[in-house]
PDB file of C-alpha atoms in Angstrom:
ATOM      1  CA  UNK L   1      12.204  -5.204  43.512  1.00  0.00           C
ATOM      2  CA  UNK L   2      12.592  -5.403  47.291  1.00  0.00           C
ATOM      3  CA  UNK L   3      10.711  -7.503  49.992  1.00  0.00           C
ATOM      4  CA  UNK L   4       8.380  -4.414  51.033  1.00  0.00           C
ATOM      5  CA  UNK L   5       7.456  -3.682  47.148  1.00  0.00           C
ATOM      6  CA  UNK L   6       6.618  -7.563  46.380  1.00  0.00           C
ATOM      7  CA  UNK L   7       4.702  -7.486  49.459  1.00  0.00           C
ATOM      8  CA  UNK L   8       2.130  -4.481  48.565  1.00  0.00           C
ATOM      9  CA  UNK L   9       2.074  -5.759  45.150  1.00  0.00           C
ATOM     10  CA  UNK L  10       0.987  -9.472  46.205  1.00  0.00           C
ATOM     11  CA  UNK L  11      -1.533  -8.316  48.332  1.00  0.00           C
ATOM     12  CA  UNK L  12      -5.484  -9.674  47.427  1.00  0.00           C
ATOM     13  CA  UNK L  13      -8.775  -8.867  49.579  1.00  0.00           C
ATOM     14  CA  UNK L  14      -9.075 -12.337  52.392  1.00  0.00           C
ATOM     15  CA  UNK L  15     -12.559 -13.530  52.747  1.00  0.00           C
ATOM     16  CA  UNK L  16     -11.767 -16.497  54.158  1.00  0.00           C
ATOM     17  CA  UNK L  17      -9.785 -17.691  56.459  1.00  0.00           C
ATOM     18  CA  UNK L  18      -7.560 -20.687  57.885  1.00  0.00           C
ATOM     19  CA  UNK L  19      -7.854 -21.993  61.212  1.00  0.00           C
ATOM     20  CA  UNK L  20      -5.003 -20.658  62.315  1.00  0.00           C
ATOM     21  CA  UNK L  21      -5.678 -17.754  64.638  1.00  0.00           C
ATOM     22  CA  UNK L  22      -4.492 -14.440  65.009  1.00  0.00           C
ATOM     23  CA  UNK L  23      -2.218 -14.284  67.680  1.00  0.00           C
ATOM     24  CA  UNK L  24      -1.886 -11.676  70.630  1.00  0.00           C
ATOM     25  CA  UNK L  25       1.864 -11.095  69.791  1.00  0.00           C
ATOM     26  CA  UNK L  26       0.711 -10.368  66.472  1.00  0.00           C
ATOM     27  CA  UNK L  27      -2.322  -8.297  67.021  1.00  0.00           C
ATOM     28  CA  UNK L  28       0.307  -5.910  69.594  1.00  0.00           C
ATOM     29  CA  UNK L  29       2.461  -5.993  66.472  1.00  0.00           C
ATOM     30  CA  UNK L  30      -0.224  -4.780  63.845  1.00  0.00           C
ATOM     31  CA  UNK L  31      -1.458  -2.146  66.243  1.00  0.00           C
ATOM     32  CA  UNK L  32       1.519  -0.955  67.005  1.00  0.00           C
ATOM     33  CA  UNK L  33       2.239  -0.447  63.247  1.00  0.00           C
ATOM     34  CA  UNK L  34      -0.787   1.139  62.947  1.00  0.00           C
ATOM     35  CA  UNK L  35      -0.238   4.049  65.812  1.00  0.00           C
ATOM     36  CA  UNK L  36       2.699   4.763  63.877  1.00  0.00           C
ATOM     37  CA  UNK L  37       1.372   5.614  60.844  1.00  0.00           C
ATOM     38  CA  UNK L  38       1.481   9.216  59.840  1.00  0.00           C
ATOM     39  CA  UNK L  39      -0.781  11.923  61.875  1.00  0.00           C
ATOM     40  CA  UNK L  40      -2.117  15.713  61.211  1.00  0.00           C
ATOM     41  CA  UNK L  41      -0.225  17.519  64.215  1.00  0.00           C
ATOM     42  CA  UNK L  42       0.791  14.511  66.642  1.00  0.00           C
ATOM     43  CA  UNK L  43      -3.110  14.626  67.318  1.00  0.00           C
ATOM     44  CA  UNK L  44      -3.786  10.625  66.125  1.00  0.00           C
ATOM     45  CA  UNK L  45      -7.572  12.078  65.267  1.00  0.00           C
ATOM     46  CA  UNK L  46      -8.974   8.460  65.219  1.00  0.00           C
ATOM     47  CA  UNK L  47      -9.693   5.220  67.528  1.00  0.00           C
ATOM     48  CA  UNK L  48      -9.314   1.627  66.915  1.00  0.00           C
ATOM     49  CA  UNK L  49     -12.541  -0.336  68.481  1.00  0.00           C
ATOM     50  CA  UNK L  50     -11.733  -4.179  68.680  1.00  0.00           C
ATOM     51  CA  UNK L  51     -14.499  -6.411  68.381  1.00  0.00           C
ATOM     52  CA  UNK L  52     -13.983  -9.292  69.986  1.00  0.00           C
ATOM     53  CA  UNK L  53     -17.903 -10.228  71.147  1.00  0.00           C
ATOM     54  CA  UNK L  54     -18.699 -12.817  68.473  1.00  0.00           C
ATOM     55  CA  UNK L  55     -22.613 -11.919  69.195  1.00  0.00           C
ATOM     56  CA  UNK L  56     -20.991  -7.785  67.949  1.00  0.00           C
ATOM     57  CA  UNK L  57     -19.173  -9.506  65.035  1.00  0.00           C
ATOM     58  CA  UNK L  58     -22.293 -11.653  64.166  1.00  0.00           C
ATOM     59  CA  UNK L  59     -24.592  -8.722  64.088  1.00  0.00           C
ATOM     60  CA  UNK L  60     -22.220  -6.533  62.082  1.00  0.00           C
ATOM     61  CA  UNK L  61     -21.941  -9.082  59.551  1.00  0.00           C
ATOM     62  CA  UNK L  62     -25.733  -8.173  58.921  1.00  0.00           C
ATOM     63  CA  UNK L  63     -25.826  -4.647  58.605  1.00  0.00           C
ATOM     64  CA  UNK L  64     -22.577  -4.528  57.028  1.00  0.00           C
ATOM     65  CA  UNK L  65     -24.539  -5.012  53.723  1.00  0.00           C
ATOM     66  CA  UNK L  66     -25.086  -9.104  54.548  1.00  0.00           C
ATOM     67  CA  UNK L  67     -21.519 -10.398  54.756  1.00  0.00           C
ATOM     68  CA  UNK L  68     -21.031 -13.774  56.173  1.00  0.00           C
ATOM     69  CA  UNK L  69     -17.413 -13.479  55.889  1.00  0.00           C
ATOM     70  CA  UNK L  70     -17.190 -10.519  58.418  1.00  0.00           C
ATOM     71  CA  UNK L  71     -18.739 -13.281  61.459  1.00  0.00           C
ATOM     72  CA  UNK L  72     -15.815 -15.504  60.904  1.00  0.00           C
ATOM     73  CA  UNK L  73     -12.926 -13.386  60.530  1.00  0.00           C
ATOM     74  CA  UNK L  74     -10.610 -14.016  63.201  1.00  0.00           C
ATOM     75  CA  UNK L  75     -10.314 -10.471  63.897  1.00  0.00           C
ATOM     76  CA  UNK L  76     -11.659  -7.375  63.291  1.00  0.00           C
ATOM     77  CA  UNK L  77     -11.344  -3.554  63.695  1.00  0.00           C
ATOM     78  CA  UNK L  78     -13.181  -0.681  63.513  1.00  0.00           C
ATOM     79  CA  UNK L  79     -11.048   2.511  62.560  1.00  0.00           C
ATOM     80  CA  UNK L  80     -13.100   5.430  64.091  1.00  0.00           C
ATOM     81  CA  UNK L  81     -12.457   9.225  63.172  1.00  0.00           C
ATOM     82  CA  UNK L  82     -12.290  10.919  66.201  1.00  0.00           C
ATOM     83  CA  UNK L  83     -12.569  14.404  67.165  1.00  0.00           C
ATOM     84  CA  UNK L  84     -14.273  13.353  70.134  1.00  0.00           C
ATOM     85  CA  UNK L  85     -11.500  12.694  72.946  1.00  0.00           C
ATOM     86  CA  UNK L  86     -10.403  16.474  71.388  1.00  0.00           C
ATOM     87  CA  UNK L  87     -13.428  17.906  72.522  1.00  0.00           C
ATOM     88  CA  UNK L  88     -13.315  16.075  75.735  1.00  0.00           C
ATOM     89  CA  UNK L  89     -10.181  17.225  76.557  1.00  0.00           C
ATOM     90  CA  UNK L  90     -10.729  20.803  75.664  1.00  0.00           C
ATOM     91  CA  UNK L  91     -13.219  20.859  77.821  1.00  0.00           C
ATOM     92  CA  UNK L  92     -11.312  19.411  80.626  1.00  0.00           C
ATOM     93  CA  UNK L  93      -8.514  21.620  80.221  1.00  0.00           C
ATOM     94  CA  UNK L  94     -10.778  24.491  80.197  1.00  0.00           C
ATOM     95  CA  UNK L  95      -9.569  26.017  76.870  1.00  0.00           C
ATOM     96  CA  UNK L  96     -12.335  27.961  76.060  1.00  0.00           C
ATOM     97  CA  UNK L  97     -12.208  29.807  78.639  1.00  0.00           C
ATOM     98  CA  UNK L  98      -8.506  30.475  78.308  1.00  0.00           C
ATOM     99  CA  UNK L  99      -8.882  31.294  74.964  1.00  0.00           C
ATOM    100  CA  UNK L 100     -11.766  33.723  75.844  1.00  0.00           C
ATOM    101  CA  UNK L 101     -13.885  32.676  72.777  1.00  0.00           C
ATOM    102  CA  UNK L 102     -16.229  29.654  71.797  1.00  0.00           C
ATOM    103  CA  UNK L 103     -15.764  29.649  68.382  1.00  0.00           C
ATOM    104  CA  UNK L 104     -15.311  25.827  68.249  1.00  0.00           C
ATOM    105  CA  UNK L 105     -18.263  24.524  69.658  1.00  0.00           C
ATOM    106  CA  UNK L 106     -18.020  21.677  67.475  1.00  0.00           C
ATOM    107  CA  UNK L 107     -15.840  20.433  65.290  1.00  0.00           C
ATOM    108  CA  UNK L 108     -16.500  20.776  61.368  1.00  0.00           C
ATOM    109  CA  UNK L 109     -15.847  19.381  58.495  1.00  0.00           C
ATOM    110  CA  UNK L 110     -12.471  20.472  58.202  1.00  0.00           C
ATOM    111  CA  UNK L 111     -11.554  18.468  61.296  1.00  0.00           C
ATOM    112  CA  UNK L 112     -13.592  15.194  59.675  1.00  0.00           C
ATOM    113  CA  UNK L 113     -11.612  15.316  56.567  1.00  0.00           C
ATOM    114  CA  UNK L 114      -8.307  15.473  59.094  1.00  0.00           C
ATOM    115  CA  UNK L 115      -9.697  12.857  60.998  1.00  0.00           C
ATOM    116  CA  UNK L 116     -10.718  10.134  58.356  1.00  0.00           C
ATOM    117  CA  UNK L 117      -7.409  10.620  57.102  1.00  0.00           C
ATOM    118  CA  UNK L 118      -5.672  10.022  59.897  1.00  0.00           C
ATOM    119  CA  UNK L 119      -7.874   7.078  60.332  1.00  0.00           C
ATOM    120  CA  UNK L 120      -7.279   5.942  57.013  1.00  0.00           C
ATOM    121  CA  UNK L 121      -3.560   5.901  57.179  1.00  0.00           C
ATOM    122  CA  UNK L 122      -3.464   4.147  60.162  1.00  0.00           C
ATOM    123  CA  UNK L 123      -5.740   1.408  58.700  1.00  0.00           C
ATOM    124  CA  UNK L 124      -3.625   0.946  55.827  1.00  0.00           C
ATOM    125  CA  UNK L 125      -0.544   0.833  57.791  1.00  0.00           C
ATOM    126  CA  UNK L 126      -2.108  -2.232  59.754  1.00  0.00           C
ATOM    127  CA  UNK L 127      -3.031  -4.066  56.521  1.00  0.00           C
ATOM    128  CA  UNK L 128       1.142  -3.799  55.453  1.00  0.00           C
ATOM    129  CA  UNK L 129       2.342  -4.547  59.046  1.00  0.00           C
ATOM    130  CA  UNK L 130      -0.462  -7.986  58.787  1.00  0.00           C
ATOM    131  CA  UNK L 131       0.789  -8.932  55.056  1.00  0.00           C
ATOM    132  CA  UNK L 132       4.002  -8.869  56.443  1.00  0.00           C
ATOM    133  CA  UNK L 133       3.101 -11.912  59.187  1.00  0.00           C
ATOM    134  CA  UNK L 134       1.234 -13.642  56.728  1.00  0.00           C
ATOM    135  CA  UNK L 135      -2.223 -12.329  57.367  1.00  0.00           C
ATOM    136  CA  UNK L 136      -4.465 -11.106  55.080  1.00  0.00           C
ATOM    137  CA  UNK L 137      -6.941  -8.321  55.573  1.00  0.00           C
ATOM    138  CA  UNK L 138     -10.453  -7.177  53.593  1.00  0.00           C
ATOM    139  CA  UNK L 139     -12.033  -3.618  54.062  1.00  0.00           C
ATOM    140  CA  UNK L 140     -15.481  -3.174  54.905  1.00  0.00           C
ATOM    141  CA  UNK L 141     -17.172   0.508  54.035  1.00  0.00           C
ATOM    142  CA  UNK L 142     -20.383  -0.578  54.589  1.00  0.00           C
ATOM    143  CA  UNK L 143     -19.745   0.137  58.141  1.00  0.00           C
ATOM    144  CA  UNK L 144     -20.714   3.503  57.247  1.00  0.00           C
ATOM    145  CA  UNK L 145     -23.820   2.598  56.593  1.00  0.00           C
ATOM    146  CA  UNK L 146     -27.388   2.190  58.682  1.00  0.00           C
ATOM    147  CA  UNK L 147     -25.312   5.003  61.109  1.00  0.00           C
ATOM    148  CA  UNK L 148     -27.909   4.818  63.615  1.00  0.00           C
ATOM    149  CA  UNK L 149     -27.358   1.481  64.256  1.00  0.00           C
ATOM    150  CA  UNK L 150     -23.248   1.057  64.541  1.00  0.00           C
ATOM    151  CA  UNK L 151     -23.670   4.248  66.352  1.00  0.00           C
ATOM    152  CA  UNK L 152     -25.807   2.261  68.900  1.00  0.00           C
ATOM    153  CA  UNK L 153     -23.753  -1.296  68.275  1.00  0.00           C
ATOM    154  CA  UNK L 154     -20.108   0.007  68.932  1.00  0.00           C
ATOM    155  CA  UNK L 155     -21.018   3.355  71.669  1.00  0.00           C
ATOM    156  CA  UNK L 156     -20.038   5.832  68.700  1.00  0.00           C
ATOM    157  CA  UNK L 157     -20.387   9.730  70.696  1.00  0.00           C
ATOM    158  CA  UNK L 158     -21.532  12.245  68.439  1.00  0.00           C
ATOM    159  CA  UNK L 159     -17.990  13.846  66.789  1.00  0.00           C
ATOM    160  CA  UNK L 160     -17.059  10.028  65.666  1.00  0.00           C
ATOM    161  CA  UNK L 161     -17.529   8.100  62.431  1.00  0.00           C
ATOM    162  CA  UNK L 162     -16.269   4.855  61.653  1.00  0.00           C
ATOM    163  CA  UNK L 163     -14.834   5.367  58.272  1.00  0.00           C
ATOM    164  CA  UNK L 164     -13.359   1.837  57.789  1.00  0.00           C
ATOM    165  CA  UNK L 165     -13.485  -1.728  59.430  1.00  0.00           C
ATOM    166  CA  UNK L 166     -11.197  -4.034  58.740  1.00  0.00           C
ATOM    167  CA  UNK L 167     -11.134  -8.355  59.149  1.00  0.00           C
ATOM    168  CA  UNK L 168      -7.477  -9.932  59.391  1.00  0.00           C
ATOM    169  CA  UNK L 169      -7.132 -13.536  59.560  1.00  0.00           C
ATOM    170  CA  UNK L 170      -4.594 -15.971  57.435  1.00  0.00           C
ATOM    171  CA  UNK L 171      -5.806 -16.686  54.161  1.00  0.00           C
ATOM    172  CA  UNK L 172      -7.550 -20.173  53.500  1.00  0.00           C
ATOM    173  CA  UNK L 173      -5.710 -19.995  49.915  1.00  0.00           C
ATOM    174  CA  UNK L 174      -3.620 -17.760  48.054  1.00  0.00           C
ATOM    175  CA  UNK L 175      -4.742 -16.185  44.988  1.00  0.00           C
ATOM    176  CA  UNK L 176      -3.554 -13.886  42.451  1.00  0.00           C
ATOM    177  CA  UNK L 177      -4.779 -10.265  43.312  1.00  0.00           C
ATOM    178  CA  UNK L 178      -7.129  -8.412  41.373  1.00  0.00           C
ATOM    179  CA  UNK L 179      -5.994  -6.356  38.483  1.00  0.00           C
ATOM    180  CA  UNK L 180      -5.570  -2.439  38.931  1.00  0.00           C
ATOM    181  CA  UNK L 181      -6.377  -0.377  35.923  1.00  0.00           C
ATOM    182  CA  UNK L 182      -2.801   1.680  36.330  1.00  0.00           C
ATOM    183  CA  UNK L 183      -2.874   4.117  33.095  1.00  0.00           C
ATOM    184  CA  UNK L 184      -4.675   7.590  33.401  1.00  0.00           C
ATOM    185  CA  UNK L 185      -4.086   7.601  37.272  1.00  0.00           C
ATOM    186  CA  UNK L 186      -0.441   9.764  37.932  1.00  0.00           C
ATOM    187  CA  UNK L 187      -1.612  13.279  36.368  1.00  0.00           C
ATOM    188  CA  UNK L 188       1.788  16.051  35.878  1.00  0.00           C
ATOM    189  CA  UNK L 189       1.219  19.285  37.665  1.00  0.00           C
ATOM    190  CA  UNK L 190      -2.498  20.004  36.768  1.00  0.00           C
ATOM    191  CA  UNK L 191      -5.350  17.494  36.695  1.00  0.00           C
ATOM    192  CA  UNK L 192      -6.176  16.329  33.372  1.00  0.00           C
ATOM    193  CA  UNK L 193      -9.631  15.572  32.277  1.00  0.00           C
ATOM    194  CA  UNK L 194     -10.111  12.291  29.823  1.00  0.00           C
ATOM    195  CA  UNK L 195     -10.925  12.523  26.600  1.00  0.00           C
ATOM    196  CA  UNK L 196     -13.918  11.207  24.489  1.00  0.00           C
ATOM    197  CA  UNK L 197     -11.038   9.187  22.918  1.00  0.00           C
ATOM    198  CA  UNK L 198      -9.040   8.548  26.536  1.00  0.00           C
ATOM    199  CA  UNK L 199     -12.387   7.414  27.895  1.00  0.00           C
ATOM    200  CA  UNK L 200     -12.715   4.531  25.232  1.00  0.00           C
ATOM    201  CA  UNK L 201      -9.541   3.313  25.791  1.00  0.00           C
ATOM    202  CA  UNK L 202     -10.274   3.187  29.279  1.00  0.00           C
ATOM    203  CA  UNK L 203     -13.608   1.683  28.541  1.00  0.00           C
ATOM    204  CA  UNK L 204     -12.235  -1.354  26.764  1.00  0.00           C
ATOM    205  CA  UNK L 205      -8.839  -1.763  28.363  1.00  0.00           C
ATOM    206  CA  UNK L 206     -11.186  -2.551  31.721  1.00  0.00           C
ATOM    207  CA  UNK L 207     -13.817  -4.098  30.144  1.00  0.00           C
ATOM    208  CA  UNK L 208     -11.107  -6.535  29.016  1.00  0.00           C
ATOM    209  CA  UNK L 209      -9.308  -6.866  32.170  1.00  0.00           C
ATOM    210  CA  UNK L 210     -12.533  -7.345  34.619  1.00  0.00           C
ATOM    211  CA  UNK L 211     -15.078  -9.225  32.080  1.00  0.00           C
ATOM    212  CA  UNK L 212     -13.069 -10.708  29.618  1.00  0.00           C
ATOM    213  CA  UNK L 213     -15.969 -13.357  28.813  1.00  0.00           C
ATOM    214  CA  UNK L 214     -18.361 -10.329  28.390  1.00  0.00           C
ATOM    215  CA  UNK L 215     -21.124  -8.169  30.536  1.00  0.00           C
ATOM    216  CA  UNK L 216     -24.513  -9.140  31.754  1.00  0.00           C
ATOM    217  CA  UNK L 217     -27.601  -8.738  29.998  1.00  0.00           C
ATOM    218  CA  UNK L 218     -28.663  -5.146  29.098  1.00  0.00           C
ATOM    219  CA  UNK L 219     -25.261  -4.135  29.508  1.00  0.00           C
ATOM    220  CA  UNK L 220     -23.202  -2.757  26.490  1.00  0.00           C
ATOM    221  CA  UNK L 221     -19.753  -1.881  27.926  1.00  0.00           C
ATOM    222  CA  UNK L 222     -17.953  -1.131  31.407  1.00  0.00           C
ATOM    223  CA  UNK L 223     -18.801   2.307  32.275  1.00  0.00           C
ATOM    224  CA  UNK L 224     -22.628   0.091  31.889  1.00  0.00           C
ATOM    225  CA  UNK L 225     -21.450  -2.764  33.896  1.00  0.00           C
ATOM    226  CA  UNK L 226     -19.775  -0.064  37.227  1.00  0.00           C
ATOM    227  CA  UNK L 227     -22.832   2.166  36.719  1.00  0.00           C
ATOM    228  CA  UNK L 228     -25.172  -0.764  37.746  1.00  0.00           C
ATOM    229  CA  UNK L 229     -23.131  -2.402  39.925  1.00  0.00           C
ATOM    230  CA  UNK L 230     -22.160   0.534  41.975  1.00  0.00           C
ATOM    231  CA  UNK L 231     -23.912   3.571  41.590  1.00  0.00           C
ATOM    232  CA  UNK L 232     -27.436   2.565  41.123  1.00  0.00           C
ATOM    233  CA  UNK L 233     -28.407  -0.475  43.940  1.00  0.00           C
ATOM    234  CA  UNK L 234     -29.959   0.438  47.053  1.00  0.00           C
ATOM    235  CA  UNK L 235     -27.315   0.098  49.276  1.00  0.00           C
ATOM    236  CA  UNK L 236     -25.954   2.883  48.063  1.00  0.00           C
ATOM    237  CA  UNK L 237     -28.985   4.767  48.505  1.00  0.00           C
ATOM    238  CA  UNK L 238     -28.770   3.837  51.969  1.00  0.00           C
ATOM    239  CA  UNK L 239     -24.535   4.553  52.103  1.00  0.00           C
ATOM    240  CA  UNK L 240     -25.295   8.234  51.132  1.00  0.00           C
ATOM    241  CA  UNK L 241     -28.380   8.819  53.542  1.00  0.00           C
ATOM    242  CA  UNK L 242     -26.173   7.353  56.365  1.00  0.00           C
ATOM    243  CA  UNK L 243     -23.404   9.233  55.629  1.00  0.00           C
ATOM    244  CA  UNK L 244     -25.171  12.212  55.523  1.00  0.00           C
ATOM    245  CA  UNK L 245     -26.457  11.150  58.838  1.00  0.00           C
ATOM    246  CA  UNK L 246     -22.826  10.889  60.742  1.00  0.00           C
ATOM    247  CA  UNK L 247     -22.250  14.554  58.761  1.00  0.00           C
ATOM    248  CA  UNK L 248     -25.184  16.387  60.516  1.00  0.00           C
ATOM    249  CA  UNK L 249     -24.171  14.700  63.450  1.00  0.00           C
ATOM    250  CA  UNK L 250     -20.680  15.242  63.191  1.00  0.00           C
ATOM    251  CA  UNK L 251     -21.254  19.089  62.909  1.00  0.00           C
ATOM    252  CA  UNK L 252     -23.619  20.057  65.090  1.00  0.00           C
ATOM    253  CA  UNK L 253     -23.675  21.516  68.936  1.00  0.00           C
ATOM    254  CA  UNK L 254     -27.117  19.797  69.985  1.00  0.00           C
ATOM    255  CA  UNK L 255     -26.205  16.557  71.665  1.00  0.00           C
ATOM    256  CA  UNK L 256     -27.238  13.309  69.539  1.00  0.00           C
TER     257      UNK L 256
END
């Protein structure tokens, strides 16, 4: 392989950290990387909210689904999907008027899906450009959660979302990273639905790899063991009411 392939292969989730700190030169350097990232149009629909108050961090840490780890990260980012600063110029530039019709009052969800995208890519491009210095990196959805308050905490206007945050600091340890199930995933021309048969296979082949010493009690097999893990407990209750929060607000004209 090559340095950039052994590099996104070696790369595990950092939850905790050395003391050494992140430094400016390298934060300029992972930014950078990130603003270059692929964008819909040129437009760079997203914005990158440092949060350097450790009070901010401390409090995020909390409604971030109780993470400890998120407090002492030596530095973290919100990526925010941002349709906002498009409005804001529209307005300034008086292209409405121009154009002769307001039929974008606000954006939709066309523009969100653009936007979290952009975001996205840009976040992912500042996790390779931090592996690269020797700093490891762990994704946070649960920012997207309890909406009201991160909309409050980090000064969200209404057509943003924070669709990822992100905690960079050098690793305390290495470790081997986590396993990825790889077989089923690349489909050829048309999506292909699994089998009763293809499902099994998948069924033990991750049961295997992820609980090779067995599941927890009431729990039969792996489909089980994600089912109660991830789709049932409340904070994903709580994910999908907030999310539907930051969509209502997202899309409509009345100020929020």
């Amino acid at each position: 392989m090559n340095p950039t392939l052994d590099l996104l292969n070696a790369r595990f989730s950092t939850r905790t950290y050395a003391e050494a700190p992140v430094t400016d030169a390298e934060k300029a350097a992972i930014l950078h990387s990130a603003m270059r990232a692929p964008t819909a149009g040129n437009m760079m629909l997203y914005s990158i909210i440092e949060v350097t108050d450790q009070a901010l961090k401390d409090r995020l840490a909390v409604t971030c689904d109780e993470q400890p780890f998120i407090a002492r990260a030596p530095w973290v980012l919100v990526f925010v999907a941002d349709m906002q600063k498009w409005i804001d110029l529209f307005r300034f530039s008086h292209a409405e008027e121009v154009e002769g019709v307001d039929h974008r009052a606000a954006p939709d969800v066309g523009d969100l899906m653009m936007a979290c995208s952009d975001a996205l890519v840009a976040a992912q491009n500042a996790v390779v450009a931090a592996e690269s210095l020797g700093i490891g990196s762990c994704y946070v959805g649960d920012v997207l959660e309890n909406g009201e308050i991160h909309a409050e905490l980090l000064g969200l206007p209404q057509h943003t979302l924070p669709i990822a945050m992100l905690c960079f600091g050098h690793p305390a340890a290495k470790r081997e990273p986590t396993p990825h199930y790889t077989r089923h995933v690349v489909h050829e021309n048309r999506y292909h639905r699994l089998t009763d048969a293809e499902l099994a296979e998948v069924s033990m082949d991750q049961g295997e790899m992820h609980s090779p010493h067995g599941f927890g009690p009431g729990v039969a097999n792996f489909g089980q063991q994600v089912y109660k893990q991830k789709f049932t407990p409340a904070y994903m209750a709580e994910m999908n009411r907030s999310v539907r929060w930051w969509l209502d607000r997202w899309c409509t004209t009345e100020p929020r």
